[in-house]
Amino acid sequence: MTLEEGTPVREDPDVVVIGGGVVGLFCAQQLRRRGATVTVLERGALGGPQSCSAGNTGFVGTHGAAPLAAPGMLAIAVPGATDPDAPWYIEPRVDAELSHWLRHFRRACSAEAAANGFRALIGMKTRSLAILLELCASENMAALLESPGIVLAFKTPAGFDEASRTVARTVAGGVPLRVLGSGELDELAPKTTFDIHGALYNPEGAYLRVPEFLVEFGRVLRDSGVEIREHTEVTGFGIRDRNIVRLNTTRGELRPGNVVIAAGAWSAECARMAGMDLLLQPIRGHSLTVAMPPSAPGLPVLLSEARVAMVPLGDRLRIGGQLELTGMSCAVSEHRLRALRRAVREFLPDLEETSILQSWSGLRPCTPDSLPLIGPAGDLRNLLVAAGHGHIGMGLAPAGGELVGQLLAGEQPFTDPIPLRPNRFGAPT
């Protein structure tokens, strides 16, 4: 790896951030803004094939703030989730960590927990969008943030009716969702033919062009003095008197003042090296990126019952979705890719088939209640965690990074850290 010219090289930075995904980069940005010297360690290349940003849909804004754990998900996601054709799939296996995670997932599947989770997540998403807008405007990155709104399409009467009943409550919670009237969908996507029962629209739906955003953000951070060490993995911690005094990596040792674990799906493994347990499960998702079909919609569309999203990226169309609890495997499943294509055909039967440019699978680190783990963790005085942002990490990372910066600087947090505390699930049982 070659560091960009002008980037400082330090062996004793104020903060080492483990993980160069969107969460780690926003942690680094906020810490650097507060005067800290920061080194980011990334096991691959920024935005490389190992990262979630390489193939995700990049959604930000107020869409998608509902936790996965909800009263209706308990029946779908635990006893009946072993159907490999289902949008949500749990691989049957003996796994004590998964069992522990599922026990807490069941507890989170209540109306009260879901409402509390929604309030926390919508607050973070709203704050994150404001931070993103400021960043993109100030750093000439506006072309990487699109905000055309998002359509939520429903194939079945039951799905549409259920979603419509929640609109008033969702609007009261801060999301400008509305039911599309006759002809409005044609105005939003005039080239596209839908075979659906109805649709909703969120005008605040926005997305980042990924992985281009991550690469450009990395350049901005380097220019600000952040050191980013790509292709660097943590191999161990040196601990003395409840402090991390040394980080062992594949490219030498570091002696940081503080450490932030923001390693995505690998955060739990990293935390174990420091003697700490994090209640995270990797949830695998898939995407296909194809040449833009002539009749594709020009704005993001969520195929709701299928849990599949479509997002236009210039001359490309990305189709992503699926939720699989299958362990740490990133292998691309042809079965899942066929399911993505099948969902598109069911909702948009006239969409032309075009050449496949990328097939991708990646892991999203998820907590049982869908809220990230942000804050001090375990008994170590100089260790913070910023992980567990799940499948909405792009939309939570800016506010999460700000919270990390405020906590380490001793400032009054903008985001309430109490619901996000990493030890909220207790010790493993």
XYZ file of C-alpha atoms in Angstrom:
429
model
C 0.000 0.000 0.000
C 1.199 3.522 -0.794
C -0.109 6.375 1.321
C -1.058 9.504 -0.584
C 1.615 12.187 -0.583
C 1.192 14.612 2.298
C -0.673 12.193 4.572
C 1.048 12.029 7.982
C 2.326 8.668 9.162
C 2.020 8.207 12.925
C 2.591 5.226 15.154
C 0.894 6.891 18.146
C -2.259 8.607 16.842
C -4.854 9.990 19.224
C -7.402 7.560 17.788
C -7.213 4.431 15.664
C -10.454 3.590 13.856
C -10.621 -0.080 12.893
C -12.663 -0.241 9.710
C -12.692 1.929 6.599
C -16.334 1.484 5.661
C -18.813 4.340 5.756
C -19.138 4.089 9.577
C -15.401 4.188 10.171
C -14.877 7.075 7.771
C -17.534 9.226 9.426
C -16.011 8.449 12.825
C -12.663 9.591 11.450
C -14.149 12.753 9.969
C -15.842 13.805 13.179
C -12.780 13.030 15.306
C -10.491 14.959 12.969
C -12.851 17.949 13.022
C -12.334 18.016 16.781
C -8.576 18.147 16.429
C -7.640 14.488 16.962
C -4.933 12.764 14.973
C -6.664 9.772 13.382
C -5.501 6.592 11.666
C -8.038 4.376 9.877
C -7.241 0.708 9.286
C -9.048 -1.037 6.440
C -8.474 -4.710 5.626
C -9.017 -4.137 1.884
C -9.298 -1.126 -0.384
C -11.775 1.674 0.344
C -14.964 0.741 -1.451
C -13.370 -2.536 -2.585
C -15.237 -5.786 -3.226
C -14.990 -6.773 0.457
C -16.990 -3.707 1.532
C -20.759 -3.307 1.788
C -20.553 -0.143 -0.301
C -19.239 -2.124 -3.263
C -22.691 -3.432 -4.080
C -25.351 -1.922 -1.832
C -28.073 0.517 -2.838
C -26.682 3.446 -0.827
C -29.993 4.577 0.630
C -29.974 7.556 2.989
C -32.718 9.946 4.080
C -35.782 9.136 6.136
C -36.807 5.950 4.371
C -36.238 2.619 6.123
C -36.267 3.653 9.781
C -38.530 0.813 10.913
C -36.592 -1.851 12.881
C -36.477 -5.366 11.467
C -37.735 -6.593 14.822
C -41.464 -5.866 14.885
C -44.584 -7.763 16.018
C -45.263 -9.139 12.532
C -41.682 -10.287 12.013
C -41.709 -12.713 14.931
C -43.850 -15.225 13.056
C -42.044 -14.651 9.759
C -38.463 -14.413 10.908
C -38.049 -17.175 13.464
C -40.242 -20.282 13.144
C -40.941 -19.956 9.414
C -37.729 -18.467 8.148
C -36.109 -21.642 6.883
C -37.635 -21.359 3.404
C -34.636 -20.557 1.156
C -36.952 -18.760 -1.293
C -38.187 -16.312 1.356
C -36.874 -12.712 1.422
C -35.801 -13.378 5.035
C -33.968 -16.653 5.563
C -32.272 -18.245 8.592
C -29.972 -21.144 7.787
C -30.761 -24.058 10.149
C -27.644 -24.749 12.203
C -26.392 -25.280 15.724
C -24.916 -21.923 16.712
C -24.947 -20.636 20.294
C -24.312 -17.028 19.240
C -27.173 -17.121 16.743
C -29.490 -18.623 19.368
C -28.557 -15.858 21.805
C -29.208 -13.249 19.092
C -32.594 -14.760 18.217
C -33.685 -14.785 21.874
C -33.133 -11.029 22.024
C -34.735 -10.610 18.604
C -37.909 -12.224 19.942
C -37.905 -9.841 22.907
C -37.555 -6.883 20.523
C -40.568 -8.007 18.444
C -43.062 -5.978 20.463
C -45.036 -2.876 19.544
C -43.360 -0.850 22.291
C -39.822 -1.878 21.329
C -40.515 -1.265 17.637
C -41.891 2.214 18.375
C -38.898 3.092 20.529
C -36.544 1.763 17.884
C -38.244 3.757 15.143
C -37.896 6.987 17.119
C -34.182 6.396 17.667
C -33.533 5.410 14.056
C -35.535 8.222 12.445
C -33.702 10.709 14.648
C -30.348 9.336 13.502
C -31.409 9.215 9.857
C -32.673 12.795 9.896
C -29.472 14.026 11.531
C -27.373 11.953 9.135
C -29.041 13.480 6.083
C -28.276 16.975 7.367
C -24.602 16.039 7.891
C -24.426 14.455 4.428
C -25.929 17.486 2.723
C -23.403 19.745 4.428
C -20.496 17.450 3.534
C -21.453 17.047 -0.111
C -22.020 20.798 -0.554
C -18.773 21.844 1.129
C -16.537 19.253 -0.547
C -17.941 19.421 -4.094
C -19.462 15.948 -3.754
C -23.036 16.935 -4.579
C -23.042 14.784 -7.720
C -22.674 11.682 -5.515
C -25.903 12.330 -3.574
C -29.228 11.878 -5.376
C -32.533 12.885 -3.768
C -35.412 12.131 -6.163
C -37.658 10.459 -3.556
C -38.508 6.769 -3.347
C -41.536 4.737 -4.443
C -42.757 1.880 -2.249
C -44.581 -0.523 -4.576
C -46.992 -3.183 -3.259
C -47.924 -6.226 -5.307
C -50.808 -7.436 -3.151
C -53.938 -5.748 -1.791
C -53.089 -7.012 1.694
C -49.595 -5.525 1.591
C -50.795 -2.175 0.285
C -53.714 -1.951 2.718
C -51.489 -2.743 5.689
C -48.913 -0.160 4.606
C -51.586 2.469 3.970
C -52.906 2.075 7.504
C -49.482 3.043 8.874
C -49.075 6.225 6.831
C -50.589 8.616 9.378
C -48.488 7.151 12.186
C -45.349 7.270 10.034
C -45.946 10.899 9.083
C -46.474 11.773 12.740
C -43.096 10.157 13.417
C -41.342 12.471 10.981
C -41.423 10.661 7.618
C -43.281 12.527 4.810
C -44.909 9.396 3.387
C -48.084 9.558 1.293
C -50.302 7.295 -0.800
C -49.915 7.865 -4.530
C -53.141 8.725 -6.270
C -54.290 7.620 -9.703
C -51.777 8.627 -12.369
C -49.109 9.871 -9.971
C -46.911 6.825 -10.384
C -46.984 7.335 -14.157
C -45.755 10.892 -13.628
C -42.896 9.741 -11.383
C -41.863 6.851 -13.669
C -43.372 7.567 -17.087
C -41.332 4.929 -18.952
C -42.098 2.078 -16.569
C -45.010 -0.359 -16.487
C -45.865 -1.668 -13.014
C -48.008 -4.687 -12.188
C -48.900 -3.709 -8.616
C -51.905 -2.965 -6.439
C -50.746 0.401 -5.106
C -47.793 2.522 -4.057
C -46.584 5.009 -1.478
C -44.069 7.811 -1.973
C -41.474 9.391 0.287
C -40.136 12.634 -1.270
C -37.155 12.536 1.099
C -35.869 9.285 -0.351
C -32.209 9.762 -1.260
C -29.186 7.650 -2.059
C -25.436 7.863 -2.466
C -23.620 6.656 -5.537
C -21.544 3.850 -4.118
C -18.786 2.859 -3.983
C -17.743 6.150 -5.624
C -18.852 8.123 -2.562
C -16.603 6.124 -0.243
C -13.557 6.556 -2.476
C -14.069 10.307 -2.763
C -14.777 10.661 0.957
C -11.493 8.893 1.626
C -9.695 11.459 -0.516
C -11.325 14.299 1.410
C -10.294 12.772 4.723
C -6.709 12.273 3.608
C -6.590 15.915 2.538
C -7.744 16.866 6.035
C -4.874 14.926 7.641
C -6.493 11.545 8.365
C -4.148 8.627 7.730
C -5.887 5.733 5.960
C -3.980 2.451 5.893
C -5.602 0.151 3.358
C -4.916 -3.602 3.189
C -4.170 -3.600 6.916
C -5.725 -6.052 9.373
C -5.668 -6.029 13.159
C -4.156 -9.228 14.551
C -4.167 -8.512 18.295
C -4.346 -6.053 21.168
C -1.794 -5.277 23.838
C -3.697 -4.458 27.052
C -2.367 -3.095 30.322
C -4.269 -1.610 33.286
C -7.583 -1.784 31.376
C -6.163 0.220 28.472
C -5.241 -0.769 24.946
C -1.590 0.225 24.759
C -0.727 -1.510 21.477
C -2.416 -2.647 18.299
C -0.767 -5.431 16.329
C -1.501 -5.306 12.609
C -0.320 -7.017 9.455
C 1.661 -3.832 8.734
C 3.275 -3.134 12.065
C 2.341 -1.881 15.544
C 0.404 1.187 16.652
C 0.187 2.825 20.074
C -3.117 4.687 20.036
C -4.652 6.915 22.679
C -8.126 5.532 21.907
C -9.524 2.802 19.674
C -12.846 2.704 17.827
C -14.056 -0.635 16.463
C -16.080 0.126 13.328
C -15.294 -3.007 11.347
C -18.774 -3.843 10.109
C -19.597 -7.544 10.165
C -16.067 -8.246 11.441
C -16.573 -6.078 14.546
C -17.555 -9.005 16.774
C -14.433 -10.953 15.802
C -12.283 -7.885 16.393
C -13.893 -7.234 19.772
C -13.228 -10.835 20.839
C -9.510 -10.207 20.376
C -9.906 -7.484 23.007
C -11.802 -9.832 25.339
C -15.240 -8.410 24.638
C -18.485 -9.902 23.273
C -20.740 -7.965 20.899
C -24.227 -9.239 20.121
C -24.022 -8.987 16.323
C -25.030 -11.272 13.499
C -23.936 -10.834 9.880
C -26.963 -10.604 7.599
C -26.057 -11.366 4.014
C -27.538 -9.386 1.155
C -27.214 -9.675 -2.621
C -27.289 -7.300 -5.541
C -27.156 -7.306 -9.307
C -25.930 -4.321 -11.266
C -27.090 -4.326 -14.876
C -26.881 -2.033 -17.860
C -29.720 0.479 -17.585
C -32.879 -0.913 -19.252
C -34.659 1.662 -21.455
C -37.901 1.404 -19.470
C -36.370 1.410 -15.979
C -37.678 3.891 -13.413
C -35.595 7.025 -12.970
C -35.910 7.004 -9.192
C -35.485 4.359 -6.495
C -38.271 1.795 -6.137
C -38.775 -0.651 -3.285
C -40.571 -3.863 -4.253
C -42.024 -4.133 -0.802
C -43.273 -7.686 -0.356
C -40.121 -9.039 -2.004
C -37.818 -6.790 0.066
C -35.980 -5.836 -3.111
C -34.819 -2.333 -4.011
C -33.955 -0.818 -7.388
C -31.781 2.257 -7.721
C -30.577 4.036 -10.904
C -26.843 4.777 -11.119
C -26.432 6.685 -14.369
C -26.025 4.072 -17.083
C -26.482 1.254 -14.549
C -29.385 -0.131 -12.540
C -28.683 -1.792 -9.215
C -31.129 -4.373 -7.837
C -30.500 -5.365 -4.235
C -32.117 -7.073 -1.312
C -32.523 -10.330 0.624
C -31.860 -10.902 4.315
C -30.013 -14.090 5.192
C -28.668 -15.220 8.546
C -26.125 -17.646 7.141
C -22.950 -16.849 9.074
C -19.856 -15.088 7.739
C -20.018 -16.416 4.186
C -19.891 -13.753 1.469
C -20.364 -16.283 -1.321
C -22.678 -15.152 -4.093
C -25.750 -17.379 -4.299
C -27.102 -17.927 -7.803
C -30.360 -18.970 -6.151
C -30.635 -15.534 -4.523
C -29.729 -13.715 -7.719
C -32.507 -15.577 -9.525
C -34.890 -14.497 -6.739
C -33.939 -10.855 -7.339
C -34.627 -11.172 -11.062
C -37.888 -13.013 -10.392
C -39.103 -10.237 -8.072
C -38.377 -7.604 -10.715
C -40.325 -9.549 -13.338
C -43.307 -9.893 -11.006
C -43.485 -6.166 -10.242
C -42.196 -4.753 -13.576
C -43.102 -7.406 -16.170
C -42.086 -5.335 -19.215
C -38.638 -4.322 -17.973
C -36.041 -5.302 -20.554
C -33.302 -7.769 -19.618
C -29.860 -6.235 -20.084
C -26.305 -7.370 -19.519
C -25.179 -8.106 -15.948
C -22.256 -5.888 -14.971
C -21.785 -7.046 -11.380
C -23.046 -9.825 -9.109
C -22.354 -9.130 -5.459
C -22.952 -10.406 -1.959
C -22.035 -8.668 1.290
C -22.554 -8.807 5.039
C -24.427 -6.250 7.154
C -23.753 -6.339 10.931
C -27.113 -6.446 12.709
C -28.228 -6.211 16.322
C -31.420 -7.907 17.554
C -33.251 -4.574 17.925
C -31.824 -2.937 14.747
C -30.173 -0.133 16.736
C -26.411 0.203 16.324
C -23.922 -0.322 19.130
C -22.220 3.018 19.775
C -20.248 3.963 22.847
C -17.816 2.595 25.440
C -17.741 -1.171 25.621
C -16.480 -3.690 28.113
C -13.921 -2.897 30.793
C -11.382 -1.168 28.573
C -11.160 2.561 29.257
C -10.013 3.663 25.820
C -12.198 1.478 23.585
C -15.408 2.541 21.822
C -17.620 0.589 19.475
C -19.458 1.879 16.406
C -21.023 -1.182 14.797
C -24.298 -2.969 14.118
C -25.832 -0.463 11.686
C -27.467 -3.278 9.746
C -28.859 -2.783 6.254
C -29.310 0.985 6.755
C -25.710 1.795 7.599
C -25.296 4.444 4.889
C -28.189 6.366 6.412
C -27.028 6.048 10.043
C -23.252 6.425 9.741
C -22.981 10.239 9.719
C -24.934 10.655 12.972
C -23.136 7.677 14.498
C -19.753 9.155 13.616
C -20.783 12.454 15.135
C -21.781 10.691 18.339
C -18.385 8.972 18.552
C -16.641 12.298 18.067
C -18.748 13.958 20.744
C -18.280 11.139 23.239
C -14.495 11.133 22.901
C -14.370 14.948 23.030
C -16.552 15.074 26.148
C -19.237 17.113 24.371
C -22.981 17.025 24.891
C -24.201 14.426 22.347
C -26.677 15.466 19.680
C -27.951 11.859 19.497
C -29.075 10.179 22.708
C -26.444 7.492 23.413
C -28.505 5.554 25.967
C -30.557 3.420 23.499
C -27.335 2.637 21.600
C -25.121 1.553 24.495
C -23.223 -1.623 23.503
C -23.883 -3.446 26.810
C -27.684 -3.114 26.667
C -28.215 -6.828 25.968
C -26.262 -8.002 29.005
C -23.786 -10.850 29.139
C -24.256 -13.960 26.958
C -26.416 -16.647 28.546
